[in-house]
Amino acid sequence: MRVLTLVAGLLASGAASAGTLTLAPEAITEWKPIYGTVAPRTEVPARARIGGLIEELLVTEGDAVTAGQRIAMVRDDKIGFQIAAYDAQIKALQAQLTTAETELGRGETLIARGVTTAQRLDQLRTTVDVTRGQLAAAEASRAVVVQQGAEGDVLAPEDGRVLTVPVTRGAVILAGEPVATIGSGGLFLRLSVPERHASALKEGDTIRIGSDTPAEGHLARLYPEITGGRVTADVEVANLPGAFVNARVPVSLPVGERDALLVPAAAVATRSGIDFVTVMEGGAAVARTVVLGEPVGDRIEVLTGLAAGDEIVVP
């Protein structure tokens, strides 16, 4: 009691040279602490376009890739045999076409001499046309098979970073199976927010990142789908560490507002572990013990000990 009396006397002695401030409730932001995870905006699989054996695998987890970069090669031995078969067929059709064109030239000479008939000449022309069509069809079929062989190259669909490689060199893969998963679109903090707080959030809101020395981010996207009672949101943060995807980071979300009493930090005196704020009562300065909350800028929230309308002394 002697200590408290002494403190009150010391505070009152300096009140004459200090200013006063009348307390009034102020709206402050209510923050909800949650955890976010470092994640790419999109995860796109790089798929094999043909089935076969993985002959080359050029990337591993963590590698940076660009759109169109070759990351693997799938070989199908049957394609080589099919191309050889079409080559033989094309060579035979070319020989048939040469013979048919020779017969057609001989027929045109004979009909000019009146030796053969027009019907025979038409048959020779038809044979040439049919052989040319068969040759064109065989060449087109060969081009399809050659294109299938070229599609053995697995290409990165977008610029980004390789997250997973679920296959190994020498493995057998089917058409459409993923060879690697690419994280693209940049790294964001992905949040899973309870749906009761979703209505309080909007794109562009400032988000606190971290706990000891909070940084700031901005709500870049609020996804419209609710899954399991939670809403997904992406927060854009400058210089976000990208060493590990799915790393957890503490985040504070603005989920509403409430009224609070705020006093300047200079108006609070701490003695023997007890916080005091000097108020004017009946023209005299009186020290009141208070319970403080979190700092808000250069002011501190007072939880108990003061009421709206109190006139506090500010040094």
PDB file of C-alpha atoms in Angstrom:
ATOM      1  CA  MET A   1       0.000   0.000   0.000  1.00  0.00           C
ATOM      2  CA  ARG A   2       2.861   2.374   0.762  1.00  0.00           C
ATOM      3  CA  VAL A   3       4.268   1.720  -2.710  1.00  0.00           C
ATOM      4  CA  LEU A   4       0.916   2.372  -4.413  1.00  0.00           C
ATOM      5  CA  THR A   5       0.429   5.577  -2.398  1.00  0.00           C
ATOM      6  CA  LEU A   6       3.921   6.768  -3.300  1.00  0.00           C
ATOM      7  CA  VAL A   7       3.351   6.012  -7.008  1.00  0.00           C
ATOM      8  CA  ALA A   8       0.030   7.835  -6.974  1.00  0.00           C
ATOM      9  CA  GLY A   9       1.669  10.860  -5.357  1.00  0.00           C
ATOM     10  CA  LEU A  10       4.473  10.929  -7.908  1.00  0.00           C
ATOM     11  CA  LEU A  11       2.028  10.690 -10.810  1.00  0.00           C
ATOM     12  CA  ALA A  12      -0.196  13.426  -9.376  1.00  0.00           C
ATOM     13  CA  SER A  13       2.740  15.789  -8.886  1.00  0.00           C
ATOM     14  CA  GLY A  14       3.453  15.801 -12.640  1.00  0.00           C
ATOM     15  CA  ALA A  15      -0.146  16.149 -13.797  1.00  0.00           C
ATOM     16  CA  ALA A  16      -0.072  19.943 -13.661  1.00  0.00           C
ATOM     17  CA  SER A  17       2.503  20.141 -16.464  1.00  0.00           C
ATOM     18  CA  ALA A  18       0.805  17.485 -18.648  1.00  0.00           C
ATOM     19  CA  GLY A  19      -2.107  17.588 -21.089  1.00  0.00           C
ATOM     20  CA  THR A  20      -5.374  15.717 -20.815  1.00  0.00           C
ATOM     21  CA  LEU A  21      -7.312  13.463 -23.199  1.00  0.00           C
ATOM     22  CA  THR A  22     -10.942  12.392 -22.929  1.00  0.00           C
ATOM     23  CA  LEU A  23     -11.426   8.695 -23.694  1.00  0.00           C
ATOM     24  CA  ALA A  24     -13.959   7.617 -26.307  1.00  0.00           C
ATOM     25  CA  PRO A  25     -14.548   4.175 -27.837  1.00  0.00           C
ATOM     26  CA  GLU A  26     -12.818   3.627 -31.181  1.00  0.00           C
ATOM     27  CA  ALA A  27     -13.380   0.915 -33.747  1.00  0.00           C
ATOM     28  CA  ILE A  28     -10.377  -1.386 -34.146  1.00  0.00           C
ATOM     29  CA  THR A  29      -9.852  -4.404 -36.375  1.00  0.00           C
ATOM     30  CA  GLU A  30     -10.441  -7.847 -34.894  1.00  0.00           C
ATOM     31  CA  TRP A  31      -7.674 -10.248 -35.949  1.00  0.00           C
ATOM     32  CA  LYS A  32      -8.012 -14.024 -36.108  1.00  0.00           C
ATOM     33  CA  PRO A  33      -4.787 -16.066 -35.997  1.00  0.00           C
ATOM     34  CA  ILE A  34      -4.618 -19.070 -38.334  1.00  0.00           C
ATOM     35  CA  TYR A  35      -1.946 -20.860 -40.359  1.00  0.00           C
ATOM     36  CA  GLY A  36      -1.376 -20.568 -44.082  1.00  0.00           C
ATOM     37  CA  THR A  37       0.656 -22.840 -46.332  1.00  0.00           C
ATOM     38  CA  VAL A  38       3.085 -21.848 -49.080  1.00  0.00           C
ATOM     39  CA  ALA A  39       1.584 -23.137 -52.317  1.00  0.00           C
ATOM     40  CA  PRO A  40       1.695 -22.433 -56.060  1.00  0.00           C
ATOM     41  CA  ARG A  41      -1.421 -20.943 -57.584  1.00  0.00           C
ATOM     42  CA  THR A  42      -1.833 -23.912 -59.936  1.00  0.00           C
ATOM     43  CA  GLU A  43      -0.434 -27.442 -60.093  1.00  0.00           C
ATOM     44  CA  VAL A  44      -0.343 -28.774 -63.660  1.00  0.00           C
ATOM     45  CA  PRO A  45       0.665 -32.352 -64.530  1.00  0.00           C
ATOM     46  CA  ALA A  46       3.053 -32.920 -67.446  1.00  0.00           C
ATOM     47  CA  ARG A  47       1.549 -36.020 -69.066  1.00  0.00           C
ATOM     48  CA  ALA A  48       2.894 -38.575 -71.507  1.00  0.00           C
ATOM     49  CA  ARG A  49       1.146 -38.398 -74.881  1.00  0.00           C
ATOM     50  CA  ILE A  50       2.009 -41.964 -75.848  1.00  0.00           C
ATOM     51  CA  GLY A  51       2.607 -45.159 -73.931  1.00  0.00           C
ATOM     52  CA  GLY A  52       5.972 -46.832 -73.753  1.00  0.00           C
ATOM     53  CA  LEU A  53       9.255 -46.926 -71.880  1.00  0.00           C
ATOM     54  CA  ILE A  54      10.722 -43.804 -70.231  1.00  0.00           C
ATOM     55  CA  GLU A  55      14.089 -43.569 -71.964  1.00  0.00           C
ATOM     56  CA  GLU A  56      15.123 -40.144 -70.610  1.00  0.00           C
ATOM     57  CA  LEU A  57      14.112 -38.282 -67.444  1.00  0.00           C
ATOM     58  CA  LEU A  58      15.666 -34.819 -67.441  1.00  0.00           C
ATOM     59  CA  VAL A  59      14.204 -33.178 -64.301  1.00  0.00           C
ATOM     60  CA  THR A  60      13.875 -33.885 -60.607  1.00  0.00           C
ATOM     61  CA  GLU A  61      11.977 -32.321 -57.711  1.00  0.00           C
ATOM     62  CA  GLY A  62      12.782 -28.639 -57.245  1.00  0.00           C
ATOM     63  CA  ASP A  63      13.988 -27.931 -60.798  1.00  0.00           C
ATOM     64  CA  ALA A  64      12.774 -24.775 -62.526  1.00  0.00           C
ATOM     65  CA  VAL A  65      11.278 -25.344 -65.996  1.00  0.00           C
ATOM     66  CA  THR A  66       9.891 -23.184 -68.787  1.00  0.00           C
ATOM     67  CA  ALA A  67       6.846 -23.799 -70.950  1.00  0.00           C
ATOM     68  CA  GLY A  68       7.656 -26.233 -73.784  1.00  0.00           C
ATOM     69  CA  GLN A  69      10.871 -27.511 -72.190  1.00  0.00           C
ATOM     70  CA  ARG A  70      11.513 -31.226 -72.762  1.00  0.00           C
ATOM     71  CA  ILE A  71      11.514 -32.941 -69.395  1.00  0.00           C
ATOM     72  CA  ALA A  72      11.356 -36.613 -70.448  1.00  0.00           C
ATOM     73  CA  MET A  73      11.217 -38.898 -73.479  1.00  0.00           C
ATOM     74  CA  VAL A  74       9.000 -41.956 -73.897  1.00  0.00           C
ATOM     75  CA  ARG A  75      10.024 -44.566 -76.480  1.00  0.00           C
ATOM     76  CA  ASP A  76       7.650 -47.049 -78.079  1.00  0.00           C
ATOM     77  CA  ASP A  77       9.526 -49.664 -80.115  1.00  0.00           C
ATOM     78  CA  LYS A  78       6.387 -50.579 -82.067  1.00  0.00           C
ATOM     79  CA  ILE A  79       6.445 -47.183 -83.747  1.00  0.00           C
ATOM     80  CA  GLY A  80       9.734 -47.999 -85.489  1.00  0.00           C
ATOM     81  CA  PHE A  81       8.297 -51.252 -86.841  1.00  0.00           C
ATOM     82  CA  GLN A  82       5.172 -49.460 -88.068  1.00  0.00           C
ATOM     83  CA  ILE A  83       7.254 -46.861 -89.887  1.00  0.00           C
ATOM     84  CA  ALA A  84       9.312 -49.644 -91.553  1.00  0.00           C
ATOM     85  CA  ALA A  85       6.097 -51.377 -92.653  1.00  0.00           C
ATOM     86  CA  TYR A  86       4.749 -48.152 -94.185  1.00  0.00           C
ATOM     87  CA  ASP A  87       8.068 -47.527 -95.924  1.00  0.00           C
ATOM     88  CA  ALA A  88       7.851 -50.954 -97.590  1.00  0.00           C
ATOM     89  CA  GLN A  89       4.228 -50.344 -98.561  1.00  0.00           C
ATOM     90  CA  ILE A  90       5.077 -46.923-100.017  1.00  0.00           C
ATOM     91  CA  LYS A  91       7.979 -48.383-102.019  1.00  0.00           C
ATOM     92  CA  ALA A  92       5.675 -51.078-103.494  1.00  0.00           C
ATOM     93  CA  LEU A  93       2.997 -48.513-104.379  1.00  0.00           C
ATOM     94  CA  GLN A  94       5.592 -46.273-106.033  1.00  0.00           C
ATOM     95  CA  ALA A  95       6.672 -49.226-108.210  1.00  0.00           C
ATOM     96  CA  GLN A  96       3.029 -49.956-109.070  1.00  0.00           C
ATOM     97  CA  LEU A  97       2.466 -46.308-109.926  1.00  0.00           C
ATOM     98  CA  THR A  98       5.491 -46.250-112.197  1.00  0.00           C
ATOM     99  CA  THR A  99       4.213 -49.356-114.021  1.00  0.00           C
ATOM    100  CA  ALA A 100       0.681 -47.957-114.294  1.00  0.00           C
ATOM    101  CA  GLU A 101       1.931 -44.626-115.679  1.00  0.00           C
ATOM    102  CA  THR A 102       4.054 -46.528-118.247  1.00  0.00           C
ATOM    103  CA  GLU A 103       1.024 -48.579-119.306  1.00  0.00           C
ATOM    104  CA  LEU A 104      -1.037 -45.409-119.558  1.00  0.00           C
ATOM    105  CA  GLY A 105       1.576 -43.765-121.809  1.00  0.00           C
ATOM    106  CA  ARG A 106       1.658 -46.858-124.048  1.00  0.00           C
ATOM    107  CA  GLY A 107      -2.149 -46.893-124.214  1.00  0.00           C
ATOM    108  CA  GLU A 108      -2.284 -43.238-125.289  1.00  0.00           C
ATOM    109  CA  THR A 109       0.197 -44.024-128.098  1.00  0.00           C
ATOM    110  CA  LEU A 110      -1.820 -47.038-129.232  1.00  0.00           C
ATOM    111  CA  ILE A 111      -5.144 -45.199-129.225  1.00  0.00           C
ATOM    112  CA  ALA A 112      -3.597 -42.485-131.397  1.00  0.00           C
ATOM    113  CA  ARG A 113      -2.779 -45.221-133.934  1.00  0.00           C
ATOM    114  CA  GLY A 114      -6.246 -46.746-133.575  1.00  0.00           C
ATOM    115  CA  VAL A 115      -4.877 -50.009-132.199  1.00  0.00           C
ATOM    116  CA  THR A 116      -6.610 -49.989-128.759  1.00  0.00           C
ATOM    117  CA  THR A 117     -10.007 -48.851-127.522  1.00  0.00           C
ATOM    118  CA  ALA A 118     -11.032 -45.832-125.456  1.00  0.00           C
ATOM    119  CA  GLN A 119     -12.421 -48.206-122.804  1.00  0.00           C
ATOM    120  CA  ARG A 120      -8.995 -49.763-122.294  1.00  0.00           C
ATOM    121  CA  LEU A 121      -7.436 -46.284-121.994  1.00  0.00           C
ATOM    122  CA  ASP A 122      -9.972 -45.342-119.312  1.00  0.00           C
ATOM    123  CA  GLN A 123      -9.086 -48.470-117.362  1.00  0.00           C
ATOM    124  CA  LEU A 124      -5.393 -47.542-117.455  1.00  0.00           C
ATOM    125  CA  ARG A 125      -6.160 -44.007-116.225  1.00  0.00           C
ATOM    126  CA  THR A 126      -8.276 -45.385-113.391  1.00  0.00           C
ATOM    127  CA  THR A 127      -5.457 -47.696-112.345  1.00  0.00           C
ATOM    128  CA  VAL A 128      -3.051 -44.746-112.200  1.00  0.00           C
ATOM    129  CA  ASP A 129      -5.507 -42.652-110.133  1.00  0.00           C
ATOM    130  CA  VAL A 130      -6.201 -45.491-107.677  1.00  0.00           C
ATOM    131  CA  THR A 131      -2.500 -46.210-107.204  1.00  0.00           C
ATOM    132  CA  ARG A 132      -1.795 -42.520-106.572  1.00  0.00           C
ATOM    133  CA  GLY A 133      -4.566 -42.444-103.964  1.00  0.00           C
ATOM    134  CA  GLN A 134      -3.218 -45.558-102.244  1.00  0.00           C
ATOM    135  CA  LEU A 135       0.258 -44.022-102.202  1.00  0.00           C
ATOM    136  CA  ALA A 136      -1.040 -40.762-100.694  1.00  0.00           C
ATOM    137  CA  ALA A 137      -2.963 -42.700 -98.015  1.00  0.00           C
ATOM    138  CA  ALA A 138       0.107 -44.737 -97.104  1.00  0.00           C
ATOM    139  CA  GLU A 139       2.243 -41.585 -96.837  1.00  0.00           C
ATOM    140  CA  ALA A 140      -0.385 -39.921 -94.624  1.00  0.00           C
ATOM    141  CA  SER A 141      -0.543 -42.988 -92.374  1.00  0.00           C
ATOM    142  CA  ARG A 142       3.245 -42.970 -92.107  1.00  0.00           C
ATOM    143  CA  ALA A 143       3.178 -39.269 -91.153  1.00  0.00           C
ATOM    144  CA  VAL A 144       0.723 -40.082 -88.343  1.00  0.00           C
ATOM    145  CA  VAL A 145       3.029 -42.737 -86.934  1.00  0.00           C
ATOM    146  CA  VAL A 146       6.047 -40.407 -87.232  1.00  0.00           C
ATOM    147  CA  GLN A 147       4.091 -37.764 -85.318  1.00  0.00           C
ATOM    148  CA  GLN A 148       3.309 -40.315 -82.628  1.00  0.00           C
ATOM    149  CA  GLY A 149       7.023 -40.957 -82.290  1.00  0.00           C
ATOM    150  CA  ALA A 150       7.665 -37.218 -81.951  1.00  0.00           C
ATOM    151  CA  GLU A 151       5.043 -37.054 -79.211  1.00  0.00           C
ATOM    152  CA  GLY A 152       7.258 -39.244 -77.102  1.00  0.00           C
ATOM    153  CA  ASP A 153       8.823 -35.986 -75.877  1.00  0.00           C
ATOM    154  CA  VAL A 154       7.123 -34.939 -72.621  1.00  0.00           C
ATOM    155  CA  LEU A 155       6.984 -31.130 -72.448  1.00  0.00           C
ATOM    156  CA  ALA A 156       6.459 -28.783 -69.509  1.00  0.00           C
ATOM    157  CA  PRO A 157       2.978 -27.225 -69.874  1.00  0.00           C
ATOM    158  CA  GLU A 158       3.875 -23.935 -68.109  1.00  0.00           C
ATOM    159  CA  ASP A 159       6.709 -22.018 -66.521  1.00  0.00           C
ATOM    160  CA  GLY A 160       7.196 -23.108 -62.930  1.00  0.00           C
ATOM    161  CA  ARG A 161       8.898 -25.495 -60.585  1.00  0.00           C
ATOM    162  CA  VAL A 162       8.838 -29.289 -60.496  1.00  0.00           C
ATOM    163  CA  LEU A 163       6.984 -30.434 -57.373  1.00  0.00           C
ATOM    164  CA  THR A 164       6.774 -34.199 -57.848  1.00  0.00           C
ATOM    165  CA  VAL A 165       8.236 -36.790 -60.234  1.00  0.00           C
ATOM    166  CA  PRO A 166       6.279 -40.014 -59.648  1.00  0.00           C
ATOM    167  CA  VAL A 167       8.176 -42.089 -62.259  1.00  0.00           C
ATOM    168  CA  THR A 168      11.745 -43.252 -62.842  1.00  0.00           C
ATOM    169  CA  ARG A 169      13.861 -43.858 -65.904  1.00  0.00           C
ATOM    170  CA  GLY A 170      13.128 -47.240 -67.454  1.00  0.00           C
ATOM    171  CA  ALA A 171       9.564 -47.389 -66.103  1.00  0.00           C
ATOM    172  CA  VAL A 172       6.661 -48.354 -68.361  1.00  0.00           C
ATOM    173  CA  ILE A 173       4.021 -45.643 -68.702  1.00  0.00           C
ATOM    174  CA  LEU A 174       0.666 -45.387 -70.413  1.00  0.00           C
ATOM    175  CA  ALA A 175      -0.609 -42.510 -72.507  1.00  0.00           C
ATOM    176  CA  GLY A 176      -2.050 -39.798 -70.285  1.00  0.00           C
ATOM    177  CA  GLU A 177      -0.116 -40.710 -67.149  1.00  0.00           C
ATOM    178  CA  PRO A 178       1.709 -37.829 -65.380  1.00  0.00           C
ATOM    179  CA  VAL A 179       5.490 -37.775 -65.568  1.00  0.00           C
ATOM    180  CA  ALA A 180       5.895 -34.704 -63.325  1.00  0.00           C
ATOM    181  CA  THR A 181       3.757 -32.112 -61.551  1.00  0.00           C
ATOM    182  CA  ILE A 182       4.597 -28.448 -62.231  1.00  0.00           C
ATOM    183  CA  GLY A 183       3.732 -25.696 -59.750  1.00  0.00           C
ATOM    184  CA  SER A 184       3.067 -22.505 -61.718  1.00  0.00           C
ATOM    185  CA  GLY A 185       1.480 -19.097 -61.381  1.00  0.00           C
ATOM    186  CA  GLY A 186       3.783 -17.937 -58.585  1.00  0.00           C
ATOM    187  CA  LEU A 187       3.886 -18.782 -54.872  1.00  0.00           C
ATOM    188  CA  PHE A 188       1.146 -17.631 -52.526  1.00  0.00           C
ATOM    189  CA  LEU A 189       0.091 -18.239 -48.961  1.00  0.00           C
ATOM    190  CA  ARG A 190      -2.956 -20.475 -49.255  1.00  0.00           C
ATOM    191  CA  LEU A 191      -5.428 -20.099 -46.422  1.00  0.00           C
ATOM    192  CA  SER A 192      -8.300 -22.290 -45.316  1.00  0.00           C
ATOM    193  CA  VAL A 193     -10.705 -19.901 -43.584  1.00  0.00           C
ATOM    194  CA  PRO A 194     -13.802 -20.971 -41.591  1.00  0.00           C
ATOM    195  CA  GLU A 195     -16.874 -20.005 -43.590  1.00  0.00           C
ATOM    196  CA  ARG A 196     -18.283 -17.854 -40.752  1.00  0.00           C
ATOM    197  CA  HIS A 197     -15.430 -15.414 -41.387  1.00  0.00           C
ATOM    198  CA  ALA A 198     -15.625 -15.523 -45.203  1.00  0.00           C
ATOM    199  CA  SER A 199     -18.127 -12.656 -45.449  1.00  0.00           C
ATOM    200  CA  ALA A 200     -15.697 -10.344 -43.590  1.00  0.00           C
ATOM    201  CA  LEU A 201     -12.945 -10.878 -46.182  1.00  0.00           C
ATOM    202  CA  LYS A 202     -12.564  -9.218 -49.559  1.00  0.00           C
ATOM    203  CA  GLU A 203      -9.860  -9.134 -52.175  1.00  0.00           C
ATOM    204  CA  GLY A 204      -7.230  -6.504 -51.421  1.00  0.00           C
ATOM    205  CA  ASP A 205      -7.477  -6.792 -47.605  1.00  0.00           C
ATOM    206  CA  THR A 206      -4.221  -6.377 -45.695  1.00  0.00           C
ATOM    207  CA  ILE A 207      -3.114  -9.576 -43.977  1.00  0.00           C
ATOM    208  CA  ARG A 208      -0.535  -9.868 -41.203  1.00  0.00           C
ATOM    209  CA  ILE A 209       2.143 -12.471 -41.863  1.00  0.00           C
ATOM    210  CA  GLY A 210       4.250 -13.943 -39.062  1.00  0.00           C
ATOM    211  CA  SER A 211       4.073 -13.570 -35.308  1.00  0.00           C
ATOM    212  CA  ASP A 212       7.282 -12.001 -33.901  1.00  0.00           C
ATOM    213  CA  THR A 213       7.811  -9.222 -36.435  1.00  0.00           C
ATOM    214  CA  PRO A 214       4.693  -9.338 -38.636  1.00  0.00           C
ATOM    215  CA  ALA A 215       4.985  -8.460 -42.310  1.00  0.00           C
ATOM    216  CA  GLU A 216       2.056  -7.553 -44.516  1.00  0.00           C
ATOM    217  CA  GLY A 217       0.443  -9.289 -47.457  1.00  0.00           C
ATOM    218  CA  HIS A 218      -2.658  -8.678 -49.524  1.00  0.00           C
ATOM    219  CA  LEU A 219      -5.578 -10.989 -50.190  1.00  0.00           C
ATOM    220  CA  ALA A 220      -5.130 -11.771 -53.892  1.00  0.00           C
ATOM    221  CA  ARG A 221      -7.980 -14.217 -54.470  1.00  0.00           C
ATOM    222  CA  LEU A 222     -10.964 -15.500 -52.547  1.00  0.00           C
ATOM    223  CA  TYR A 223     -12.230 -18.745 -54.085  1.00  0.00           C
ATOM    224  CA  PRO A 224     -16.039 -19.042 -54.316  1.00  0.00           C
ATOM    225  CA  GLU A 225     -16.319 -22.729 -53.394  1.00  0.00           C
ATOM    226  CA  ILE A 226     -16.821 -23.813 -49.775  1.00  0.00           C
ATOM    227  CA  THR A 227     -15.393 -27.243 -48.952  1.00  0.00           C
ATOM    228  CA  GLY A 228     -15.799 -28.870 -45.551  1.00  0.00           C
ATOM    229  CA  GLY A 229     -17.024 -25.612 -44.024  1.00  0.00           C
ATOM    230  CA  ARG A 230     -13.929 -23.691 -45.145  1.00  0.00           C
ATOM    231  CA  VAL A 231     -13.140 -21.142 -47.844  1.00  0.00           C
ATOM    232  CA  THR A 232      -9.819 -21.138 -49.715  1.00  0.00           C
ATOM    233  CA  ALA A 233      -7.972 -17.848 -50.183  1.00  0.00           C
ATOM    234  CA  ASP A 234      -4.595 -16.818 -51.637  1.00  0.00           C
ATOM    235  CA  VAL A 235      -2.465 -14.110 -50.017  1.00  0.00           C
ATOM    236  CA  GLU A 236       0.213 -12.346 -52.076  1.00  0.00           C
ATOM    237  CA  VAL A 237       3.358 -11.689 -50.033  1.00  0.00           C
ATOM    238  CA  ALA A 238       6.509  -9.936 -51.235  1.00  0.00           C
ATOM    239  CA  ASN A 239       9.682 -12.022 -50.919  1.00  0.00           C
ATOM    240  CA  LEU A 240       7.778 -15.109 -49.801  1.00  0.00           C
ATOM    241  CA  PRO A 241      10.298 -17.881 -49.006  1.00  0.00           C
ATOM    242  CA  GLY A 242       9.877 -20.592 -51.626  1.00  0.00           C
ATOM    243  CA  ALA A 243      12.351 -23.202 -50.430  1.00  0.00           C
ATOM    244  CA  PHE A 244       9.567 -25.552 -49.322  1.00  0.00           C
ATOM    245  CA  VAL A 245       6.086 -25.884 -50.731  1.00  0.00           C
ATOM    246  CA  ASN A 246       3.352 -26.507 -48.123  1.00  0.00           C
ATOM    247  CA  ALA A 247       5.455 -24.873 -45.379  1.00  0.00           C
ATOM    248  CA  ARG A 248       3.183 -23.481 -42.637  1.00  0.00           C
ATOM    249  CA  VAL A 249       3.259 -19.758 -41.807  1.00  0.00           C
ATOM    250  CA  PRO A 250       1.290 -17.991 -39.032  1.00  0.00           C
ATOM    251  CA  VAL A 251      -1.232 -15.485 -40.401  1.00  0.00           C
ATOM    252  CA  SER A 252      -3.682 -13.010 -38.819  1.00  0.00           C
ATOM    253  CA  LEU A 253      -6.892 -12.237 -40.698  1.00  0.00           C
ATOM    254  CA  PRO A 254      -9.092  -9.133 -40.298  1.00  0.00           C
ATOM    255  CA  VAL A 255     -12.465 -10.721 -39.490  1.00  0.00           C
ATOM    256  CA  GLY A 256     -14.385  -7.751 -38.067  1.00  0.00           C
ATOM    257  CA  GLU A 257     -14.328  -4.656 -35.903  1.00  0.00           C
ATOM    258  CA  ARG A 258     -15.015  -3.898 -32.239  1.00  0.00           C
ATOM    259  CA  ASP A 259     -14.997  -0.847 -29.982  1.00  0.00           C
ATOM    260  CA  ALA A 260     -12.011  -0.359 -27.692  1.00  0.00           C
ATOM    261  CA  LEU A 261     -10.519   2.262 -25.375  1.00  0.00           C
ATOM    262  CA  LEU A 262      -7.054   3.314 -26.524  1.00  0.00           C
ATOM    263  CA  VAL A 263      -4.546   5.377 -24.572  1.00  0.00           C
ATOM    264  CA  PRO A 264      -1.173   6.715 -25.692  1.00  0.00           C
ATOM    265  CA  ALA A 265       1.714   4.508 -24.638  1.00  0.00           C
ATOM    266  CA  ALA A 266       3.260   7.517 -22.853  1.00  0.00           C
ATOM    267  CA  ALA A 267       0.224   7.732 -20.551  1.00  0.00           C
ATOM    268  CA  VAL A 268       0.965   4.289 -19.066  1.00  0.00           C
ATOM    269  CA  ALA A 269       3.420   3.983 -16.153  1.00  0.00           C
ATOM    270  CA  THR A 270       4.559   0.602 -14.862  1.00  0.00           C
ATOM    271  CA  ARG A 271       5.725   0.171 -11.306  1.00  0.00           C
ATOM    272  CA  SER A 272       6.411  -3.134  -9.546  1.00  0.00           C
ATOM    273  CA  GLY A 273       4.743  -4.993 -12.425  1.00  0.00           C
ATOM    274  CA  ILE A 274       1.512  -2.961 -12.166  1.00  0.00           C
ATOM    275  CA  ASP A 275       0.305  -0.639 -14.939  1.00  0.00           C
ATOM    276  CA  PHE A 276      -1.078   2.794 -14.020  1.00  0.00           C
ATOM    277  CA  VAL A 277      -2.907   5.496 -15.965  1.00  0.00           C
ATOM    278  CA  THR A 278      -3.432   8.938 -14.381  1.00  0.00           C
ATOM    279  CA  VAL A 279      -6.996  10.315 -14.653  1.00  0.00           C
ATOM    280  CA  MET A 280      -8.564  13.556 -13.477  1.00  0.00           C
ATOM    281  CA  GLU A 281     -11.243  13.142 -10.811  1.00  0.00           C
ATOM    282  CA  GLY A 282     -12.819  16.230  -9.242  1.00  0.00           C
ATOM    283  CA  GLY A 283      -9.944  18.399 -10.405  1.00  0.00           C
ATOM    284  CA  ALA A 284      -7.311  16.109  -8.891  1.00  0.00           C
ATOM    285  CA  ALA A 285      -5.005  13.633 -10.617  1.00  0.00           C
ATOM    286  CA  VAL A 286      -5.565  10.044  -9.521  1.00  0.00           C
ATOM    287  CA  ALA A 287      -3.549   6.987 -10.561  1.00  0.00           C
ATOM    288  CA  ARG A 288      -5.674   4.017 -11.600  1.00  0.00           C
ATOM    289  CA  THR A 289      -4.473   0.498 -12.080  1.00  0.00           C
ATOM    290  CA  VAL A 290      -5.376  -0.879 -15.515  1.00  0.00           C
ATOM    291  CA  VAL A 291      -5.150  -4.126 -17.440  1.00  0.00           C
ATOM    292  CA  LEU A 292      -3.705  -3.583 -20.894  1.00  0.00           C
ATOM    293  CA  GLY A 293      -4.331  -5.421 -24.136  1.00  0.00           C
ATOM    294  CA  GLU A 294      -2.443  -5.440 -27.417  1.00  0.00           C
ATOM    295  CA  PRO A 295      -0.706  -2.340 -28.786  1.00  0.00           C
ATOM    296  CA  VAL A 296      -2.444  -0.633 -31.712  1.00  0.00           C
ATOM    297  CA  GLY A 297       0.145   1.519 -33.453  1.00  0.00           C
ATOM    298  CA  ASP A 298       1.561   3.975 -30.875  1.00  0.00           C
ATOM    299  CA  ARG A 299      -1.370   3.379 -28.500  1.00  0.00           C
ATOM    300  CA  ILE A 300      -2.392   0.557 -26.185  1.00  0.00           C
ATOM    301  CA  GLU A 301      -5.818  -0.944 -25.604  1.00  0.00           C
ATOM    302  CA  VAL A 302      -7.131  -0.752 -22.030  1.00  0.00           C
ATOM    303  CA  LEU A 303      -9.209  -3.797 -21.128  1.00  0.00           C
ATOM    304  CA  THR A 304     -10.275  -2.805 -17.607  1.00  0.00           C
ATOM    305  CA  GLY A 305      -9.712   0.110 -15.234  1.00  0.00           C
ATOM    306  CA  LEU A 306     -11.000   2.946 -17.427  1.00  0.00           C
ATOM    307  CA  ALA A 307     -14.344   3.904 -18.939  1.00  0.00           C
ATOM    308  CA  ALA A 308     -15.514   6.045 -21.810  1.00  0.00           C
ATOM    309  CA  GLY A 309     -15.527   9.710 -20.798  1.00  0.00           C
ATOM    310  CA  ASP A 310     -12.570   9.452 -18.405  1.00  0.00           C
ATOM    311  CA  GLU A 311     -10.123  12.324 -18.695  1.00  0.00           C
ATOM    312  CA  ILE A 312      -6.611  10.909 -18.670  1.00  0.00           C
ATOM    313  CA  VAL A 313      -3.367  12.788 -18.149  1.00  0.00           C
ATOM    314  CA  VAL A 314      -0.881  12.530 -21.009  1.00  0.00           C
ATOM    315  CA  PRO A 315       2.732  13.590 -20.277  1.00  0.00           C
TER     316      PRO A 315
END
